Amino acid sequence: MKLTAKADIAAPIDQAFESLCDPDRLEQTVRGQGGIIRRNPIGPVEEGTQWDARIAFRGASREVSFIVTSLEAPMLMRFRGNGAAFDIAVDVELAVVDAVTTRLTVTTQGAPKTLPARIMMQSLKLAHGQILARYRARIAEYVAETEAEMRLS
């Protein structure tokens, strides 16, 4: 299943990319949702940076590892994740709208690896509209938080 959300950030592309790449902020987002996350190596986000996380999904605690597979500042970040049942791809793309506005496009795609995961994916596809609406709302919330933090800086 593929989910895509777009949002405009009221900031130049370099500033928006820097804020979105802040590893502490990324980790804080996971912790805010009740997850546990650990980065390896500690330091700035770069290709090869990996996170091991435990997150709640569909009522169960799931372990997943994410790695940054591509980082092309200030336009692209690609993450690939894998867990026991799913492979996950997250692409974060930024594009210049004008001098003070950047368009963020986040695409998440999950692929089941097991039969129970395939069955779960079918139930998720039935609720695709609701899941997409929540996904887009969460990305919009993240952008609003990012803009607020940039104003305070």
Short mmCIF file of C-alpha atoms in Angstrom, two decimals:
data_model
loop_
_atom_site.label_atom_id
_atom_site.label_comp_id
_atom_site.label_asym_id
_atom_site.label_seq_id
_atom_site.Cartn_x
_atom_site.Cartn_y
_atom_site.Cartn_z
CA MET A 1 0.00 0.00 0.00
CA LYS A 2 1.26 3.44 -0.92
CA LEU A 3 0.45 6.65 0.98
CA THR A 4 1.42 10.12 -0.23
CA ALA A 5 1.03 13.48 1.47
CA LYS A 6 2.01 16.96 0.32
CA ALA A 7 2.32 20.10 2.40
CA ASP A 8 3.86 23.52 1.99
CA ILE A 9 6.42 24.73 4.52
CA ALA A 10 6.77 28.48 5.06
CA ALA A 11 10.57 28.43 4.81
CA PRO A 12 13.30 28.38 2.17
CA ILE A 13 14.27 24.88 1.04
CA ASP A 14 17.66 24.82 2.83
CA GLN A 15 16.12 25.78 6.16
CA ALA A 16 13.22 23.33 5.71
CA PHE A 17 15.60 20.48 4.85
CA GLU A 18 17.83 21.20 7.83
CA SER A 19 14.86 21.19 10.17
CA LEU A 20 13.41 17.98 8.70
CA CYS A 21 16.82 16.24 8.97
CA ASP A 22 17.20 17.05 12.66
CA PRO A 23 17.67 13.57 14.18
CA ASP A 24 16.58 14.66 17.64
CA ARG A 25 13.32 15.97 16.22
CA LEU A 26 12.72 12.78 14.21
CA GLU A 27 13.30 10.69 17.33
CA GLN A 28 11.13 12.96 19.46
CA THR A 29 8.26 12.39 17.02
CA VAL A 30 8.51 8.61 17.47
CA ARG A 31 8.73 8.95 21.25
CA GLY A 32 5.73 11.28 21.22
CA GLN A 33 3.71 8.48 19.63
CA GLY A 34 4.72 6.10 22.42
CA GLY A 35 7.60 4.43 20.58
CA ILE A 36 11.14 3.64 21.60
CA ILE A 37 13.97 4.56 19.22
CA ARG A 38 17.77 4.35 19.12
CA ARG A 39 20.09 5.89 16.48
CA ASN A 40 23.35 4.39 15.27
CA PRO A 41 25.73 6.16 14.89
CA ILE A 42 24.99 9.12 17.11
CA GLY A 43 25.45 12.37 15.22
CA PRO A 44 23.93 14.11 12.22
CA VAL A 45 21.78 12.25 9.72
CA GLU A 46 23.77 10.94 6.76
CA GLU A 47 23.59 8.01 4.38
CA GLY A 48 23.88 4.87 6.47
CA THR A 49 22.37 6.34 9.64
CA GLN A 50 20.20 3.66 11.19
CA TRP A 51 17.38 3.68 13.72
CA ASP A 52 16.10 0.68 15.62
CA ALA A 53 12.59 1.32 16.89
CA ARG A 54 9.73 -0.33 18.69
CA ILE A 55 6.42 1.20 17.69
CA ALA A 56 2.76 0.42 18.29
CA PHE A 57 0.90 -0.50 15.12
CA ARG A 58 -2.57 -1.98 14.93
CA GLY A 59 -2.62 -2.72 18.63
CA ALA A 60 0.69 -4.58 18.77
CA SER A 61 4.27 -3.61 19.55
CA ARG A 62 6.43 -4.02 16.45
CA GLU A 63 10.18 -3.79 16.00
CA VAL A 64 11.51 -2.10 12.88
CA SER A 65 14.90 -0.89 11.68
CA PHE A 66 15.23 2.11 9.38
CA ILE A 67 18.30 3.17 7.44
CA VAL A 68 18.93 6.31 5.41
CA THR A 69 19.66 5.00 1.92
CA SER A 70 19.87 8.32 0.11
CA LEU A 71 20.45 11.87 1.30
CA GLU A 72 20.68 14.55 -1.36
CA ALA A 73 20.54 17.90 0.42
CA PRO A 74 18.35 19.88 0.19
CA MET A 75 15.96 17.90 -1.95
CA LEU A 76 15.69 14.24 -0.97
CA MET A 77 15.87 11.78 1.92
CA ARG A 78 15.13 8.10 1.44
CA PHE A 79 14.60 5.68 4.30
CA ARG A 80 14.17 1.95 4.02
CA GLY A 81 12.85 -0.07 6.89
CA ASN A 82 12.23 -3.67 7.65
CA GLY A 83 10.47 -5.53 10.37
CA ALA A 84 9.43 -9.11 10.90
CA ALA A 85 6.38 -8.80 8.67
CA PHE A 86 6.83 -5.73 6.44
CA ASP A 87 9.38 -3.88 4.35
CA ILE A 88 8.80 -0.13 4.38
CA ALA A 89 10.06 2.65 2.10
CA VAL A 90 9.76 6.32 3.02
CA ASP A 91 10.73 9.03 0.55
CA VAL A 92 10.88 12.67 1.68
CA GLU A 93 11.16 15.12 -1.21
CA LEU A 94 11.41 18.89 -1.09
CA ALA A 95 10.84 21.31 -3.96
CA VAL A 96 11.06 25.08 -4.21
CA VAL A 97 7.69 26.78 -4.64
CA ASP A 98 9.06 30.29 -4.24
CA ALA A 99 11.82 32.01 -2.24
CA VAL A 100 10.04 31.50 1.10
CA THR A 101 7.94 28.39 0.48
CA THR A 102 8.98 24.75 0.11
CA ARG A 103 6.73 21.88 -0.94
CA LEU A 104 7.18 18.69 1.08
CA THR A 105 6.10 15.38 -0.41
CA VAL A 106 6.25 12.29 1.81
CA THR A 107 5.57 8.89 0.29
CA THR A 108 5.38 5.75 2.41
CA GLN A 109 5.02 2.31 0.89
CA GLY A 110 4.70 -0.97 2.75
CA ALA A 111 5.19 -4.46 1.36
CA PRO A 112 4.17 -7.55 3.34
CA LYS A 113 6.71 -10.34 3.84
CA THR A 114 4.53 -12.98 5.50
CA LEU A 115 1.09 -14.46 4.91
CA PRO A 116 -0.42 -12.87 8.06
CA ALA A 117 1.03 -9.53 6.91
CA ARG A 118 -0.60 -9.97 3.50
CA ILE A 119 -3.94 -10.59 5.20
CA MET A 120 -3.43 -7.49 7.36
CA MET A 121 -2.56 -5.48 4.25
CA GLN A 122 -5.89 -6.48 2.69
CA SER A 123 -7.76 -5.12 5.71
CA LEU A 124 -5.68 -1.93 5.54
CA LYS A 125 -6.58 -1.52 1.87
CA LEU A 126 -10.27 -1.64 2.79
CA ALA A 127 -9.70 1.31 5.14
CA HIS A 128 -7.35 3.12 2.73
CA GLY A 129 -9.36 6.36 2.73
CA GLN A 130 -9.35 6.66 6.51
CA ILE A 131 -5.68 5.71 6.79
CA LEU A 132 -4.72 8.21 4.09
CA ALA A 133 -6.66 11.00 5.84
CA ARG A 134 -4.87 10.28 9.16
CA TYR A 135 -1.51 10.06 7.38
CA ARG A 136 -2.02 13.43 5.68
CA ALA A 137 -3.20 15.01 8.93
CA ARG A 138 -0.09 13.73 10.72
CA ILE A 139 2.22 15.14 8.01
CA ALA A 140 0.38 18.50 8.19
CA GLU A 141 0.80 18.47 11.99
CA TYR A 142 4.52 17.71 11.62
CA VAL A 143 4.89 20.62 9.16
CA ALA A 144 3.07 22.98 11.56
CA GLU A 145 5.39 21.90 14.40
CA THR A 146 8.41 22.39 12.13
CA GLU A 147 7.30 25.90 11.16
CA ALA A 148 6.68 26.81 14.81
CA GLU A 149 10.15 25.61 15.82
CA MET A 150 11.77 27.51 12.95
CA ARG A 151 10.02 30.72 14.03
CA LEU A 152 11.37 30.27 17.56
CA SER A 153 14.93 29.75 16.31
#
